[in-house]
XYZ file of C-alpha atoms in Angstrom:
500
model
C 77.509 -73.284 38.439
C 78.702 -71.034 41.270
C 81.724 -72.044 43.329
C 80.956 -72.907 46.934
C 83.432 -72.617 49.813
C 82.019 -75.164 52.225
C 84.271 -74.331 55.183
C 82.893 -71.601 57.489
C 84.318 -68.115 57.170
C 85.949 -67.451 60.541
C 87.120 -64.435 62.496
C 89.704 -63.841 65.228
C 87.499 -64.581 68.246
C 87.182 -68.174 67.024
C 90.891 -68.856 67.595
C 93.341 -69.033 70.470
C 97.116 -69.422 70.537
C 98.600 -72.503 72.208
C 101.704 -71.653 74.262
C 105.042 -73.050 73.141
C 108.427 -73.607 74.764
C 110.141 -70.397 75.950
C 113.816 -70.317 76.880
C 115.356 -67.924 79.389
C 115.987 -65.286 76.712
C 112.346 -65.138 75.730
C 111.351 -62.044 77.711
C 109.308 -59.063 76.439
C 112.264 -56.661 76.451
C 114.010 -58.902 73.887
C 111.070 -58.973 71.468
C 111.468 -57.054 68.204
C 108.290 -55.943 66.441
C 110.093 -54.570 63.390
C 108.324 -55.593 60.199
C 108.592 -54.888 56.443
C 106.215 -52.363 54.909
C 106.889 -52.747 51.169
C 107.995 -55.487 48.759
C 111.598 -56.647 48.633
C 113.771 -59.620 47.676
C 113.756 -61.507 50.930
C 117.088 -63.087 51.736
C 118.954 -60.767 49.381
C 118.012 -57.364 50.759
C 115.978 -55.615 53.418
C 112.679 -53.889 52.751
C 113.283 -50.250 51.682
C 110.655 -49.220 54.237
C 110.026 -50.984 57.533
C 107.918 -50.294 60.615
C 109.284 -50.449 64.136
C 105.892 -51.669 65.357
C 103.263 -53.451 63.216
C 100.569 -50.796 63.569
C 99.215 -48.348 60.983
C 96.213 -46.052 61.304
C 93.342 -46.348 58.851
C 92.811 -44.117 55.823
C 89.806 -42.416 57.425
C 88.612 -38.871 58.073
C 87.878 -39.808 61.682
C 91.309 -41.329 62.305
C 94.349 -40.205 60.335
C 95.126 -36.506 60.329
C 98.547 -34.929 60.813
C 98.367 -35.084 64.632
C 97.743 -38.839 64.514
C 100.566 -39.303 61.997
C 103.058 -37.483 64.218
C 102.008 -39.315 67.387
C 102.075 -42.763 65.774
C 105.394 -42.251 63.960
C 106.860 -41.211 67.295
C 105.989 -44.676 68.615
C 107.308 -46.495 65.531
C 104.118 -46.922 63.498
C 102.708 -45.163 60.449
C 99.579 -43.219 59.536
C 98.016 -42.969 56.108
C 96.593 -39.439 55.811
C 93.039 -39.752 54.553
C 92.436 -38.982 50.881
C 88.743 -38.035 51.017
C 89.615 -34.335 51.081
C 90.913 -31.780 48.568
C 94.337 -32.642 47.185
C 95.916 -29.427 48.486
C 94.700 -30.064 52.029
C 95.940 -33.646 52.083
C 99.341 -32.568 50.741
C 99.496 -29.836 53.394
C 98.940 -32.445 56.115
C 101.756 -34.567 54.696
C 104.080 -31.547 54.610
C 103.202 -30.727 58.205
C 104.217 -34.207 59.323
C 107.451 -34.158 57.305
C 108.360 -30.757 58.709
C 107.448 -31.482 62.314
C 110.331 -33.708 63.325
C 113.724 -33.397 61.779
C 117.212 -32.899 62.937
C 117.159 -29.841 60.668
C 113.715 -28.261 60.347
C 112.815 -25.842 57.586
C 111.083 -22.985 59.395
C 107.421 -22.624 58.446
C 106.741 -19.680 60.803
C 108.534 -16.489 59.810
C 107.864 -12.773 60.114
C 109.626 -9.470 59.403
C 110.781 -6.837 61.939
C 107.852 -4.676 60.842
C 105.273 -7.265 61.869
C 103.721 -6.652 65.270
C 103.221 -8.664 68.408
C 99.621 -9.127 67.316
C 100.843 -10.770 64.095
C 103.151 -12.978 66.142
C 100.364 -14.154 68.438
C 98.125 -14.928 65.472
C 100.886 -16.964 63.812
C 101.627 -18.856 67.036
C 97.955 -19.771 67.411
C 97.831 -20.991 63.809
C 101.106 -22.931 63.777
C 101.540 -23.847 67.434
C 105.220 -22.826 67.556
C 106.776 -21.001 70.510
C 109.776 -19.605 68.600
C 109.437 -17.502 65.443
C 112.257 -16.600 63.076
C 112.465 -12.961 61.967
C 113.904 -12.517 58.463
C 114.271 -9.553 56.159
C 111.482 -10.749 53.853
C 109.444 -12.915 56.237
C 110.304 -16.159 54.427
C 112.085 -19.315 55.557
C 115.028 -18.498 53.306
C 115.403 -14.814 54.053
C 118.299 -13.101 55.830
C 118.087 -13.940 59.529
C 117.606 -10.824 61.676
C 116.529 -12.379 64.953
C 114.343 -14.800 66.884
C 111.276 -14.153 69.031
C 110.257 -16.532 71.798
C 107.865 -16.253 74.734
C 110.749 -14.953 76.850
C 110.991 -11.803 74.738
C 107.631 -10.282 75.673
C 105.124 -10.147 78.527
C 101.436 -10.583 77.679
C 100.302 -8.088 80.302
C 102.792 -5.323 79.494
C 103.850 -5.516 75.842
C 101.506 -3.652 73.506
C 100.015 -5.617 70.643
C 101.177 -3.033 68.086
C 104.830 -3.319 69.164
C 107.042 -4.118 66.125
C 108.963 -7.355 66.428
C 112.176 -5.474 65.690
C 111.916 -3.956 69.165
C 111.359 -7.158 71.127
C 113.217 -9.859 69.186
C 116.596 -11.221 70.199
C 118.737 -9.665 67.436
C 121.082 -11.687 65.273
C 124.134 -10.200 66.985
C 123.023 -11.821 70.258
C 122.179 -15.212 68.776
C 124.241 -18.367 68.846
C 123.962 -20.096 65.470
C 125.535 -22.737 63.280
C 126.541 -22.725 59.633
C 125.101 -24.993 56.976
C 127.080 -28.222 56.890
C 127.161 -28.654 60.658
C 126.290 -32.182 61.791
C 123.290 -32.900 63.963
C 125.581 -34.065 66.742
C 127.526 -30.788 66.587
C 124.298 -28.796 66.557
C 123.018 -30.606 69.646
C 126.331 -29.964 71.396
C 125.880 -26.217 70.753
C 122.333 -26.374 72.090
C 123.344 -28.119 75.298
C 126.595 -26.220 75.890
C 124.806 -22.866 75.548
C 121.501 -23.862 77.225
C 119.491 -23.085 74.085
C 116.013 -24.178 73.062
C 116.526 -23.298 69.387
C 119.623 -23.163 67.197
C 119.305 -21.386 63.816
C 121.410 -22.722 60.950
C 122.438 -20.164 58.315
C 124.496 -20.101 55.127
C 127.496 -17.855 54.486
C 125.174 -15.059 53.314
C 123.276 -15.239 56.639
C 120.237 -16.707 54.922
C 118.207 -18.912 57.222
C 118.437 -22.566 56.261
C 117.121 -24.600 59.204
C 116.247 -24.612 62.874
C 117.364 -27.301 65.312
C 115.327 -27.747 68.498
C 116.256 -29.066 71.926
C 112.804 -30.687 72.202
C 113.556 -32.875 69.171
C 116.662 -34.285 70.868
C 114.751 -34.915 74.090
C 111.837 -36.422 72.150
C 114.118 -38.950 70.467
C 115.511 -40.051 73.821
C 111.955 -40.642 75.093
C 110.880 -42.384 71.870
C 113.688 -44.732 70.782
C 111.477 -46.464 68.185
C 110.652 -43.272 66.264
C 109.994 -43.993 62.594
C 112.333 -41.640 60.742
C 113.579 -41.194 57.200
C 117.221 -40.657 56.264
C 116.834 -36.938 57.048
C 115.487 -37.654 60.546
C 111.911 -36.729 59.591
C 108.839 -38.723 60.545
C 107.583 -41.195 57.945
C 104.016 -40.672 56.767
C 101.710 -42.389 54.290
C 98.778 -41.075 52.295
C 95.647 -42.557 50.781
C 94.810 -42.215 47.090
C 91.899 -43.334 44.920
C 91.464 -44.608 41.372
C 89.761 -41.408 40.176
C 92.022 -38.389 40.569
C 95.366 -40.198 40.979
C 96.918 -38.294 38.053
C 96.574 -35.078 40.065
C 96.730 -36.413 43.642
C 99.805 -38.632 43.366
C 102.139 -35.884 42.013
C 100.996 -33.530 44.777
C 101.665 -36.138 47.448
C 105.032 -37.035 45.929
C 105.955 -33.349 45.901
C 104.886 -33.130 49.567
C 107.269 -36.062 50.184
C 104.828 -38.722 51.345
C 106.865 -41.862 52.005
C 104.279 -44.409 50.878
C 100.843 -44.330 49.250
C 97.917 -46.717 49.461
C 94.908 -47.102 47.187
C 91.900 -46.773 49.475
C 89.121 -48.965 48.165
C 86.364 -51.199 49.442
C 87.437 -53.909 46.989
C 90.782 -54.208 45.259
C 90.491 -57.034 42.741
C 89.600 -54.639 39.920
C 90.977 -53.259 36.684
C 90.701 -49.770 38.211
C 93.526 -50.618 40.605
C 95.640 -52.122 37.827
C 95.227 -48.955 35.757
C 96.243 -46.825 38.748
C 99.280 -48.959 39.573
C 100.339 -49.073 35.908
C 100.212 -45.270 35.715
C 102.273 -44.845 38.868
C 104.892 -47.330 37.651
C 105.088 -45.794 34.176
C 105.415 -42.299 35.673
C 107.677 -42.922 38.661
C 109.135 -46.392 38.207
C 109.834 -48.049 41.541
C 110.588 -44.805 43.394
C 107.011 -44.319 44.590
C 105.867 -47.023 47.007
C 102.166 -47.838 46.841
C 99.996 -50.467 48.487
C 96.670 -51.721 47.164
C 93.573 -53.610 48.254
C 91.384 -54.722 49.800
C 91.197 -58.437 48.974
C 90.117 -61.590 50.819
C 91.511 -64.489 48.795
C 94.464 -65.881 46.875
C 93.255 -64.630 43.492
C 92.945 -61.065 44.752
C 96.427 -61.114 46.257
C 98.025 -62.587 43.144
C 96.339 -60.010 40.959
C 97.606 -57.030 42.954
C 101.076 -58.495 43.528
C 101.487 -59.061 39.792
C 100.249 -55.519 39.130
C 103.172 -54.246 41.218
C 101.563 -53.408 44.562
C 104.183 -52.866 47.248
C 101.899 -54.332 49.903
C 98.389 -55.773 49.861
C 95.587 -54.968 52.292
C 93.347 -57.811 53.440
C 89.764 -57.474 54.654
C 86.278 -56.669 53.404
C 83.430 -55.902 55.738
C 85.166 -56.559 59.054
C 85.523 -52.988 60.322
C 83.407 -51.947 63.292
C 81.716 -49.181 61.287
C 81.527 -51.156 58.025
C 78.186 -52.593 56.872
C 79.331 -53.858 53.469
C 78.379 -57.422 54.369
C 74.926 -56.341 55.500
C 74.393 -54.071 52.519
C 75.893 -56.072 49.648
C 76.399 -59.572 51.001
C 80.100 -59.664 50.150
C 83.141 -60.182 52.337
C 84.805 -62.877 54.360
C 85.648 -63.581 57.991
C 88.903 -61.778 58.663
C 90.807 -64.779 60.007
C 89.889 -66.987 57.054
C 90.777 -64.241 54.579
C 94.096 -63.518 56.258
C 95.150 -67.170 56.455
C 94.484 -67.733 52.732
C 96.194 -64.519 51.627
C 99.225 -65.249 53.823
C 99.595 -68.611 52.101
C 99.324 -66.873 48.725
C 102.017 -64.378 49.757
C 104.388 -67.192 50.774
C 103.605 -69.076 47.550
C 104.355 -65.934 45.517
C 107.658 -65.514 47.360
C 108.678 -69.123 46.657
C 107.972 -68.605 42.962
C 109.520 -65.160 42.476
C 111.857 -64.455 45.400
C 109.836 -61.292 46.044
C 108.139 -60.860 49.400
C 105.008 -58.694 49.275
C 103.905 -57.762 52.817
C 100.243 -58.065 53.738
C 98.258 -55.756 55.982
C 95.307 -57.033 58.008
C 92.602 -54.365 57.867
C 89.526 -54.850 60.070
C 88.122 -57.326 62.548
C 90.289 -56.277 65.507
C 88.192 -55.953 68.669
C 90.594 -56.925 71.465
C 94.329 -56.452 71.781
C 94.934 -60.210 71.611
C 93.332 -60.210 68.149
C 96.388 -58.250 66.989
C 98.732 -61.043 68.062
C 96.466 -63.600 66.411
C 96.516 -61.604 63.171
C 100.321 -61.474 63.219
C 100.531 -65.198 63.948
C 98.175 -65.891 61.025
C 100.575 -64.134 58.669
C 99.912 -60.393 58.760
C 103.082 -58.329 58.459
C 101.303 -55.325 59.925
C 97.823 -54.179 60.884
C 95.629 -51.249 59.901
C 93.355 -50.019 62.683
C 90.494 -47.537 62.682
C 88.356 -47.841 65.812
C 91.436 -48.473 67.955
C 93.074 -45.162 67.008
C 89.833 -43.164 66.754
C 89.545 -43.293 70.567
C 92.672 -41.244 71.230
C 93.339 -37.534 71.766
C 95.269 -37.400 68.501
C 92.397 -38.445 66.218
C 90.806 -35.523 64.312
C 87.332 -35.886 65.839
C 85.536 -34.150 68.676
C 85.431 -35.457 72.234
C 81.823 -35.359 73.421
C 79.964 -36.246 76.627
C 77.329 -38.918 76.050
C 75.266 -40.108 79.042
C 78.030 -39.247 81.475
C 80.843 -40.840 79.471
C 83.342 -39.121 77.211
C 83.279 -40.453 73.667
C 84.968 -39.684 70.348
C 83.081 -39.434 67.080
C 83.865 -42.172 64.567
C 82.384 -42.715 61.113
C 83.163 -44.929 58.160
C 84.456 -43.799 54.799
C 81.395 -45.449 53.276
C 78.986 -43.484 55.473
C 76.814 -40.601 54.361
C 78.857 -38.311 56.608
C 82.103 -39.120 54.811
C 80.522 -38.943 51.342
C 83.616 -40.682 50.003
C 82.197 -41.977 46.713
C 85.701 -42.096 45.217
C 86.434 -45.110 47.408
C 83.973 -47.243 45.460
C 85.196 -48.465 42.085
C 82.981 -47.753 39.111
C 80.655 -45.410 41.019
C 80.253 -41.750 40.165
C 78.531 -41.005 43.439
C 77.685 -42.595 46.783
C 74.321 -44.169 45.897
C 73.981 -46.087 49.189
C 75.976 -46.258 52.377
C 78.380 -49.002 53.431
C 79.365 -47.450 56.757
C 77.803 -45.912 59.847
C 78.253 -42.767 61.953
C 79.012 -43.655 65.576
C 80.855 -42.997 68.835
C 83.705 -44.886 70.511
C 84.773 -44.593 74.177
C 87.424 -41.930 74.680
C 90.690 -43.561 75.789
C 93.205 -40.718 76.290
C 96.664 -40.380 74.778
C 97.922 -42.627 71.996
C 101.282 -43.290 73.649
C 99.798 -44.694 76.871
C 97.427 -47.033 75.038
C 99.915 -48.211 72.433
C 102.487 -48.993 75.133
C 99.951 -51.203 76.918
C 98.890 -52.933 73.693
C 102.462 -53.642 72.643
C 103.337 -55.001 76.076
C 100.510 -57.533 75.680
C 101.702 -58.508 72.199
C 105.305 -58.954 73.347
C 104.247 -60.980 76.373
C 102.054 -63.275 74.268
C 104.848 -63.764 71.736
C 107.119 -64.870 74.573
C 104.446 -67.351 75.681
C 104.688 -68.756 72.148
C 108.501 -68.873 72.268
C 108.940 -66.156 69.619
C 111.108 -63.031 69.682
C 110.199 -61.739 66.205
C 107.048 -61.561 64.122
C 108.638 -63.892 61.568
C 109.338 -66.447 64.320
C 105.751 -66.151 65.531
C 104.411 -66.856 62.040
C 106.637 -69.934 61.722
C 106.124 -71.373 65.188
C 102.656 -70.349 66.315
C 100.093 -73.026 67.083
C 96.472 -71.942 66.783
C 93.342 -73.761 67.792
C 89.698 -73.239 66.945
C 87.504 -72.612 69.973
C 83.910 -73.521 70.710
C 81.288 -71.029 71.859
C 81.443 -72.616 75.315
C 85.211 -72.222 75.585
C 84.876 -68.556 74.592
C 82.629 -68.072 77.625
C 85.093 -70.023 79.758
C 87.909 -67.728 78.628
C 86.462 -64.671 80.328
C 85.546 -64.008 83.936
C 82.671 -66.319 84.815
C 80.777 -67.715 87.782
C 81.866 -64.843 90.025
C 80.372 -61.517 91.018
C 82.725 -58.828 89.796
C 83.388 -55.721 91.834
C 82.457 -52.584 89.917
C 85.875 -51.043 90.577
C 87.687 -54.168 89.385
C 90.417 -53.535 86.805
C 88.669 -56.065 84.570
C 86.074 -53.435 83.734
C 88.556 -50.788 82.578
């Protein structure tokens, strides 16, 4: 006979947090949102990878490209570059993120003295860089002959066929550093000499790196930047259980920091086979999450298979129709609460803490705090990030309002059949093609969201996510109290901030 779960499957809107005692130190500026990303021996060591804020962007074509990854890492979160694209293109996106922000950047825009201004303009439009290194062979490791920036030519007067050798700032006029210089010393040279770019060369004058003033200034504006030990942005990447033997090596070579199996359902032998192959090939050096699951059994299975984190949620995404189509899934709050208990149980038994990621079901910012209180170590968000300038989709005008396109990985538009275990093609859809209201820049929105989370945590007397999970008090709410919780029994002004 089938097993019946008689308790209702609940979601975030059915819960509220009850405030707790807050002392004088419990103010938003004292709240830390740092959280572990991958498994570790809690109490004996720190997680090898941690987030500064508990937000990751979903493994979706409409969400996580290289621009999103750079913008989110700058704020302390992480993007997982979508895997439903050719391996070479996904790896190129990862490389772009890893090369974008570093104390020492390997130059990816180089020309020779024989190239023309027209070549320079074309390269600038393709790469987006304002300074181009000129080397003897046009490579990033060639002999440095000069630099060309926008100050070296005038669009209205310099002919397009002018060789770069005639307009570049020659090596003899450059200020440079030698390989082995520290980042602090390089920044001192930049500031003392009023430079925008400092080339770093070896003793044979071969170009090794570039150091940029903007990177120093960016770090001062973004103190929570998520950086690796070489001062490069961290970035994740999605993989599947089909072409992992080819995709994983390419992503490892591109230096992705963490991988995640992107699947509609993770309690499968396909995921075990994939994790086993990664462990047998790379040992513990490659970090990989798995999922999605909605119960204790699913978590235990993936944790015992060696997943570095486990994603929770089936059917709760705003563009997901898995529950409508197949009748499977679980309310996100119920799923998260059970999996969090399973994670803590696993830790008590083994001493190993496997972080969990809540994926789906987030509609309002306060749902994020609820998810963290219920046990999520971090969140994965699709619709939330799809609204921003940095998502890969088009901004369009619909009935007088700017919108961004947003579609699910299970939609016909995505055609991501590799996401569905055991299928050789996408035989029916589990996602829709839609629009979401355009919301502007990621930084502005994330700052507002995090301020709400920090403030709510203070209301609950918690300065860390771990404290919140230990001390939070949650209560179920009735349909009537949900109505009571919003503006009611008044006539709202159309310009009221409540509408924004």
